């Protein structure tokens, strides 16, 4: 029977870390993430976070072979599902994944709550209880028999994942509970806290606690863990985007951390310390890349230029968003709502710097095209990200 000692080292030793740039990378990520979230109004933060939840779902599911494009995901969110049963089921999967993400962020979970077997089990349950039957069936490669995955139920039989043979145990819940106790972020200090979370992502996949869905659940758990250890801007940047765009490297780094220790110079655990360091280095590289991308995209000078470029392209007929011309001062309203989070209608009309009747038509036009939203006709206006504007506001976000 397996135990937590089977996946030692839990994190690289201090001596090994001193020979790497992992601590420096963690400090860079911490600074980058802190500066990214600190300058945004709460309403703007949440607008971007919810937009990115679609992107995160797209990329996380893409790693598993689900190529449902964000456009089709948003169509499903609006209740417009494909007539093709296979495509419809994948849309349902994506919407379910987004629902779990929103649940994670709405809970404002503590470290103790995230690092628990119950929480990991709940992630799987919330995801799989929403999936259609076709996506809950797994086939045993050796026997050819089919089996239904039950939401939130631990794996009851041995499995193989490529070259890796996940542990066999009579009590998977106990093994996952000990895993959580081992990796609880409260046990680590400084840069080791982030390194431990990244190591735990691999070790959870190594355990493979569920019959299916381990990759998506492990990445959802990573989302929750990074948020819980005070990466407050997480959700603006999402590591799944980087993992999917370099999926071969992701799978290679996971495999490198799977291998047995290669000798006395490869740590003192059962598994390769060198492979674990390689995995952490890769993960930090992707996290930094995503945080830097969003930092560049949300730079005030940059986003004002892109708002201006969007309006110019729209008025020239390069964007299929609606009819009529948006005045140049519309960019002032959009930029100000981005900065402040929301704008009273009177302020927006004044910022347009044109006669009131024309200004009202301009505000109505921006609302019709989804550039501005509000909870009612008299409520403040908020900045929004309609699908047709995404390539201009967030270039290269989706590939």
Coordinates of C-alpha atoms in Angstrom, one line a residue:
X1 CA 0.0 0.0 0.0
X2 CA 1.2 3.5 -0.8
X3 CA 1.9 6.4 1.6
X4 CA 3.0 10.0 1.3
X5 CA 6.6 8.8 1.6
X6 CA 6.3 7.4 -1.9
X7 CA 6.3 10.9 -3.4
X8 CA 9.2 12.4 -1.4
X9 CA 10.9 14.9 -1.7
X10 CA 7.9 17.0 -0.9
X11 CA 9.8 20.1 -2.1
X12 CA 13.4 20.5 -3.2
X13 CA 15.9 20.8 -0.3
X14 CA 17.1 24.3 0.7
X15 CA 20.6 23.2 -0.5
X16 CA 19.2 22.3 -3.9
X17 CA 17.1 25.5 -4.1
X18 CA 20.2 27.6 -3.4
X19 CA 21.7 26.4 -6.7
X20 CA 18.6 27.4 -8.7
X21 CA 16.8 30.7 -9.6
X22 CA 13.5 29.4 -8.2
X23 CA 13.4 31.7 -5.1
X24 CA 14.2 34.7 -7.3
X25 CA 11.5 33.7 -9.8
X26 CA 9.0 33.5 -6.9
X27 CA 9.9 36.9 -5.7
X28 CA 9.5 38.3 -9.2
X29 CA 6.1 36.7 -9.5
X30 CA 5.0 38.0 -6.1
X31 CA 5.9 41.5 -7.0
X32 CA 4.4 41.3 -10.5
X33 CA 1.1 39.9 -9.2
X34 CA 0.8 42.4 -6.4
X35 CA 1.3 45.4 -8.7
X36 CA -1.1 44.0 -11.2
X37 CA -4.1 43.7 -8.9
X38 CA -3.4 46.8 -6.8
X39 CA -4.2 49.4 -9.5
X40 CA -7.6 48.2 -10.7
X41 CA -11.0 49.3 -9.5
X42 CA -12.9 46.3 -8.0
X43 CA -15.6 46.5 -10.7
X44 CA -13.0 46.4 -13.4
X45 CA -11.1 43.6 -11.7
X46 CA -14.3 41.5 -11.5
X47 CA -15.2 42.2 -15.2
X48 CA -11.7 41.0 -16.3
X49 CA -11.8 38.1 -13.9
X50 CA -15.1 36.8 -15.2
X51 CA -13.9 37.3 -18.8
X52 CA -10.7 35.3 -18.0
X53 CA -12.7 32.5 -16.5
X54 CA -13.9 31.7 -20.0
X55 CA -10.3 31.8 -21.2
X56 CA -9.1 29.7 -18.3
X57 CA -11.8 27.1 -19.0
X58 CA -10.9 27.1 -22.7
X59 CA -7.2 26.5 -22.1
X60 CA -7.6 24.0 -19.2
X61 CA -10.0 21.9 -21.2
X62 CA -7.8 22.3 -24.3
X63 CA -5.0 20.4 -22.4
X64 CA -7.5 17.5 -22.1
X65 CA -8.4 17.6 -25.9
X66 CA -11.5 19.7 -25.6
X67 CA -11.2 22.3 -28.3
X68 CA -14.4 24.3 -27.6
X69 CA -13.6 27.8 -28.7
X70 CA -14.4 30.7 -26.3
X71 CA -17.1 31.9 -28.8
X72 CA -18.9 28.6 -28.5
X73 CA -18.5 28.7 -24.7
X74 CA -20.1 32.1 -24.5
X75 CA -22.9 31.0 -26.8
X76 CA -23.5 28.1 -24.3
X77 CA -23.5 30.6 -21.4
X78 CA -26.3 32.5 -23.2
X79 CA -28.2 29.2 -23.6
X80 CA -27.3 28.7 -27.3
X81 CA -26.0 25.2 -27.6
X82 CA -24.9 23.4 -30.7
X83 CA -27.3 21.0 -32.4
X84 CA -24.4 18.5 -32.7
X85 CA -24.6 16.3 -29.5
X86 CA -20.8 15.9 -29.2
X87 CA -20.2 19.7 -29.4
X88 CA -23.1 20.4 -27.1
X89 CA -21.7 18.1 -24.4
X90 CA -18.3 19.8 -24.6
X91 CA -20.0 23.2 -24.3
X92 CA -21.7 21.9 -21.2
X93 CA -18.3 20.7 -19.8
X94 CA -16.8 24.2 -20.4
X95 CA -19.8 26.0 -18.7
X96 CA -19.5 23.5 -15.8
X97 CA -15.8 24.3 -15.4
X98 CA -16.5 28.1 -15.3
X99 CA -19.1 27.5 -12.7
X100 CA -16.6 25.8 -10.5
X101 CA -14.1 28.6 -11.0
X102 CA -16.7 31.2 -10.0
X103 CA -17.5 29.1 -6.9
X104 CA -13.9 29.1 -6.0
X105 CA -13.5 32.8 -6.3
X106 CA -16.8 33.7 -4.6
X107 CA -16.0 31.6 -1.5
X108 CA -12.8 33.6 -0.6
X109 CA -11.4 30.3 0.7
X110 CA -8.7 30.1 3.4
X111 CA -5.6 28.0 3.2
X112 CA -7.1 25.5 5.6
X113 CA -10.2 25.1 3.5
X114 CA -8.2 24.7 0.2
X115 CA -5.7 22.2 1.6
X116 CA -8.2 19.6 2.6
X117 CA -9.3 16.3 1.0
X118 CA -12.9 17.4 1.4
X119 CA -12.3 20.5 -0.8
X120 CA -10.5 18.4 -3.5
X121 CA -13.4 16.0 -3.5
X122 CA -15.9 18.8 -3.7
X123 CA -14.1 20.3 -6.8
X124 CA -14.5 17.0 -8.6
X125 CA -18.1 16.6 -7.4
X126 CA -19.1 20.1 -8.5
X127 CA -17.5 19.6 -11.9
X128 CA -18.8 16.1 -12.7
X129 CA -22.3 16.4 -11.4
X130 CA -22.9 18.9 -14.2
X131 CA -21.4 16.8 -17.0
X132 CA -23.5 14.8 -19.4
X133 CA -23.3 11.1 -19.2
X134 CA -21.2 10.8 -22.4
X135 CA -18.3 12.7 -20.6
X136 CA -18.5 10.6 -17.5
X137 CA -17.8 7.2 -19.2
X138 CA -14.3 5.9 -19.1
X139 CA -13.0 2.7 -20.8
X140 CA -10.5 0.3 -19.3
X141 CA -7.8 0.0 -21.9
X142 CA -6.9 -3.6 -20.9
X143 CA -10.4 -5.1 -20.5
X144 CA -12.3 -2.8 -22.8
X145 CA -15.1 -2.5 -20.2
X146 CA -16.8 0.9 -19.6
X147 CA -17.3 2.5 -16.3
X148 CA -19.2 5.5 -15.1
X149 CA -17.3 8.2 -13.2
X150 CA -19.2 9.2 -10.0
X151 CA -18.9 12.8 -9.0
X152 CA -16.6 13.3 -6.1
X153 CA -15.8 9.6 -5.6
X154 CA -12.2 8.5 -5.1
X155 CA -10.6 6.0 -7.4
X156 CA -11.3 2.5 -6.4
X157 CA -9.0 0.5 -8.7
X158 CA -5.5 0.6 -10.2
X159 CA -4.9 2.7 -13.3
X160 CA -2.0 3.6 -15.6
X161 CA -1.3 7.1 -17.0
X162 CA 1.3 6.8 -19.8
X163 CA 4.4 5.3 -18.2
X164 CA 3.2 6.3 -14.7
X165 CA 1.4 3.8 -12.4
X166 CA -0.4 5.9 -9.7
X167 CA -0.5 4.5 -6.2
X168 CA -2.7 1.7 -5.0
X169 CA -4.4 2.2 -1.7
X170 CA -7.4 0.8 0.3
X171 CA -8.1 4.4 1.5
X172 CA -7.6 7.1 -1.1
X173 CA -9.3 9.7 1.0
X174 CA -6.7 9.1 3.8
X175 CA -3.8 9.4 1.3
X176 CA -5.2 12.7 -0.1
X177 CA -5.7 13.9 3.5
X178 CA -2.1 13.2 4.3
X179 CA -1.1 14.9 1.1
X180 CA -3.0 18.0 2.2
X181 CA -1.4 18.0 5.6
X182 CA 2.0 17.7 4.0
X183 CA 1.6 20.5 1.6
X184 CA -0.6 22.9 3.6
X185 CA 0.8 26.3 2.9
X186 CA 0.8 27.2 6.6
X187 CA 3.8 24.8 7.0
X188 CA 6.0 26.9 4.6
X189 CA 7.5 30.3 4.8
X190 CA 8.7 32.9 2.3
X191 CA 9.4 31.7 -1.3
X192 CA 8.9 28.0 -0.2
X193 CA 5.2 28.6 0.1
X194 CA 4.8 29.1 -3.6
X195 CA 7.2 26.4 -4.5
X196 CA 5.3 24.0 -2.2
X197 CA 2.0 24.8 -4.0
X198 CA 3.6 24.1 -7.4
X199 CA 5.1 20.8 -6.2
X200 CA 1.7 19.9 -4.8
X201 CA 0.2 20.3 -8.2
X202 CA 2.4 17.6 -9.5
X203 CA 2.1 15.3 -6.5
X204 CA -1.7 15.5 -6.7
X205 CA -1.6 14.5 -10.4
X206 CA 0.9 11.7 -9.4
X207 CA -1.6 10.4 -6.8
X208 CA -4.4 10.5 -9.5
X209 CA -7.1 10.3 -6.9
X210 CA -10.1 10.1 -9.3
X211 CA -10.9 7.7 -12.1
X212 CA -11.1 10.6 -14.5
X213 CA -10.9 14.4 -14.4
X214 CA -7.6 14.6 -12.4
X215 CA -6.0 17.2 -14.7
X216 CA -8.9 19.7 -14.6
X217 CA -9.4 19.2 -10.9
X218 CA -5.7 19.6 -10.1
X219 CA -5.6 22.9 -12.1
X220 CA -8.7 24.1 -10.4
X221 CA -7.1 23.3 -7.1
X222 CA -4.0 25.1 -8.2
X223 CA -6.1 28.2 -9.0
X224 CA -7.6 28.0 -5.5
X225 CA -4.2 27.4 -3.9
X226 CA -2.5 30.4 -5.5
X227 CA -5.4 32.6 -4.6
X228 CA -5.4 31.3 -1.0
X229 CA -1.6 32.1 -0.5
X230 CA -2.3 35.7 -1.3
X231 CA -1.8 36.0 -5.0
X232 CA -4.7 38.4 -4.9
X233 CA -4.6 39.2 -8.6
X234 CA -4.8 35.6 -9.6
X235 CA -7.9 35.3 -11.9
X236 CA -6.6 38.3 -13.9
X237 CA -3.7 36.1 -15.0
X238 CA -4.3 32.3 -15.3
X239 CA -1.6 29.8 -15.5
X240 CA -3.7 27.3 -17.6
X241 CA -3.2 29.7 -20.6
X242 CA 0.6 29.2 -20.4
X243 CA 0.3 25.4 -19.8
X244 CA -2.0 24.9 -22.8
X245 CA 0.1 27.0 -25.1
X246 CA 3.2 24.9 -24.2
X247 CA 1.3 21.7 -23.5
X248 CA 4.2 19.4 -24.7
X249 CA 6.5 21.1 -22.2
X250 CA 3.9 20.8 -19.5
X251 CA 3.5 17.1 -20.1
X252 CA 7.3 16.7 -20.3
X253 CA 7.8 18.5 -17.0
X254 CA 5.2 16.4 -15.3
X255 CA 6.8 13.2 -16.6
X256 CA 10.3 14.4 -15.5
X257 CA 8.9 14.9 -11.9
X258 CA 7.4 11.3 -12.1
X259 CA 10.7 9.5 -12.4
X260 CA 12.5 7.7 -9.6
X261 CA 15.6 9.2 -8.0
X262 CA 18.6 8.7 -10.2
X263 CA 21.2 8.3 -7.6
X264 CA 22.8 9.9 -4.5
X265 CA 23.1 13.3 -6.2
X266 CA 19.4 13.4 -7.0
X267 CA 18.0 14.2 -3.6
X268 CA 17.1 11.9 -0.8
X269 CA 13.5 11.0 -1.6
X270 CA 11.8 8.3 -3.7
X271 CA 11.4 10.5 -6.7
X272 CA 13.8 12.7 -8.6
X273 CA 14.6 16.0 -7.0
X274 CA 16.1 17.2 -10.3
X275 CA 12.9 16.4 -12.1
X276 CA 10.9 18.3 -9.4
X277 CA 13.1 21.3 -9.8
X278 CA 12.6 21.2 -13.6
X279 CA 8.9 21.0 -13.1
X280 CA 8.8 24.0 -10.7
X281 CA 11.0 26.0 -13.0
X282 CA 8.7 25.4 -15.9
X283 CA 5.6 26.3 -13.9
X284 CA 7.1 29.5 -12.6
X285 CA 8.2 30.4 -16.1
X286 CA 4.6 30.1 -17.3
X287 CA 3.1 31.9 -14.3
X288 CA 5.5 34.8 -14.9
X289 CA 4.7 34.9 -18.6
X290 CA 1.0 35.2 -17.9
X291 CA 1.4 37.8 -15.2
X292 CA 3.7 39.8 -17.5
X293 CA 1.2 39.5 -20.4
X294 CA -1.6 40.9 -18.3
X295 CA 0.6 43.7 -16.8
X296 CA 1.5 44.8 -20.4
X297 CA -2.2 44.6 -21.5
X298 CA -3.5 46.5 -18.6
X299 CA -0.9 49.3 -18.7
X300 CA -2.9 52.5 -18.7
X301 CA -1.2 54.1 -21.7
X302 CA -1.4 50.9 -23.6
X303 CA -5.1 50.2 -23.0
X304 CA -6.0 53.8 -23.8
X305 CA -4.2 53.4 -27.2
X306 CA -6.0 50.2 -27.8
X307 CA -9.4 51.7 -27.0
X308 CA -8.7 54.5 -29.5
X309 CA -7.5 52.0 -32.1
X310 CA -10.7 49.9 -31.6
X311 CA -13.0 52.9 -32.1
X312 CA -11.1 53.9 -35.2
X313 CA -11.2 50.4 -36.7
X314 CA -14.9 50.1 -35.8
X315 CA -15.8 53.4 -37.5
X316 CA -13.9 52.3 -40.6
X317 CA -16.0 49.1 -40.8
X318 CA -13.2 46.8 -39.8
X319 CA -15.2 45.4 -36.9
X320 CA -18.7 43.9 -37.2
X321 CA -20.1 45.4 -34.0
X322 CA -23.1 47.6 -35.0
X323 CA -24.2 50.6 -37.0
X324 CA -23.5 54.3 -36.5
X325 CA -20.4 56.2 -35.7
X326 CA -18.8 56.4 -32.3
X327 CA -17.4 59.9 -31.6
X328 CA -13.7 60.1 -30.5
X329 CA -14.8 61.2 -27.1
X330 CA -16.4 57.8 -26.6
X331 CA -12.9 56.6 -25.8
X332 CA -12.8 59.0 -22.9
X333 CA -15.9 57.4 -21.4
X334 CA -14.6 53.9 -21.9
X335 CA -11.2 54.7 -20.5
X336 CA -12.6 56.5 -17.5
X337 CA -15.0 53.6 -16.7
X338 CA -12.0 51.3 -17.0
X339 CA -10.1 53.3 -14.4
X340 CA -12.9 54.1 -12.0
X341 CA -14.9 50.9 -12.3
X342 CA -18.1 52.7 -12.9
X343 CA -19.4 56.1 -13.9
X344 CA -22.7 57.9 -13.2
X345 CA -24.6 58.7 -16.4
X346 CA -24.4 62.4 -15.8
X347 CA -20.7 62.2 -15.6
X348 CA -20.5 60.1 -18.8
X349 CA -22.7 62.6 -20.7
X350 CA -20.5 65.4 -19.5
X351 CA -17.3 63.5 -20.5
X352 CA -18.6 63.1 -24.1
X353 CA -18.3 66.9 -24.5
X354 CA -21.0 67.1 -27.1
X355 CA -24.7 68.2 -27.0
X356 CA -26.7 66.2 -24.5
X357 CA -29.0 64.6 -27.0
X358 CA -26.0 63.4 -29.1
X359 CA -24.2 62.2 -26.0
X360 CA -27.2 60.1 -24.9
X361 CA -27.3 58.4 -28.3
X362 CA -23.6 57.7 -28.0
X363 CA -24.0 56.1 -24.6
X364 CA -26.9 54.1 -25.9
X365 CA -24.8 52.9 -28.8
X366 CA -22.0 51.8 -26.5
X367 CA -24.5 49.9 -24.3
X368 CA -26.1 48.2 -27.3
X369 CA -22.7 47.0 -28.4
X370 CA -21.7 45.7 -25.0
X371 CA -18.9 48.2 -24.4
X372 CA -20.8 49.6 -21.4
X373 CA -23.2 47.7 -19.1
X374 CA -25.4 48.7 -16.2
X375 CA -27.8 47.0 -13.8
X376 CA -30.7 49.3 -14.7
X377 CA -31.5 52.3 -16.8
X378 CA -30.5 54.7 -14.0
X379 CA -27.6 52.6 -12.5
X380 CA -23.9 53.6 -13.0
X381 CA -22.2 52.5 -16.2
X382 CA -19.4 49.9 -16.1
X383 CA -16.7 49.0 -18.5
X384 CA -17.2 45.7 -20.3
X385 CA -15.4 43.4 -22.8
X386 CA -17.7 42.4 -25.6
X387 CA -16.5 39.5 -27.8
X388 CA -15.9 41.6 -30.9
X389 CA -13.6 44.0 -28.9
X390 CA -11.5 41.3 -27.2
X391 CA -8.9 41.0 -30.0
X392 CA -8.3 44.8 -29.7
X393 CA -8.4 45.1 -25.9
X394 CA -6.5 41.8 -25.2
X395 CA -4.4 41.0 -28.3
X396 CA -3.4 37.4 -28.8
X397 CA -5.4 36.3 -25.7
X398 CA -6.8 33.3 -27.6
X399 CA -4.9 31.2 -30.2

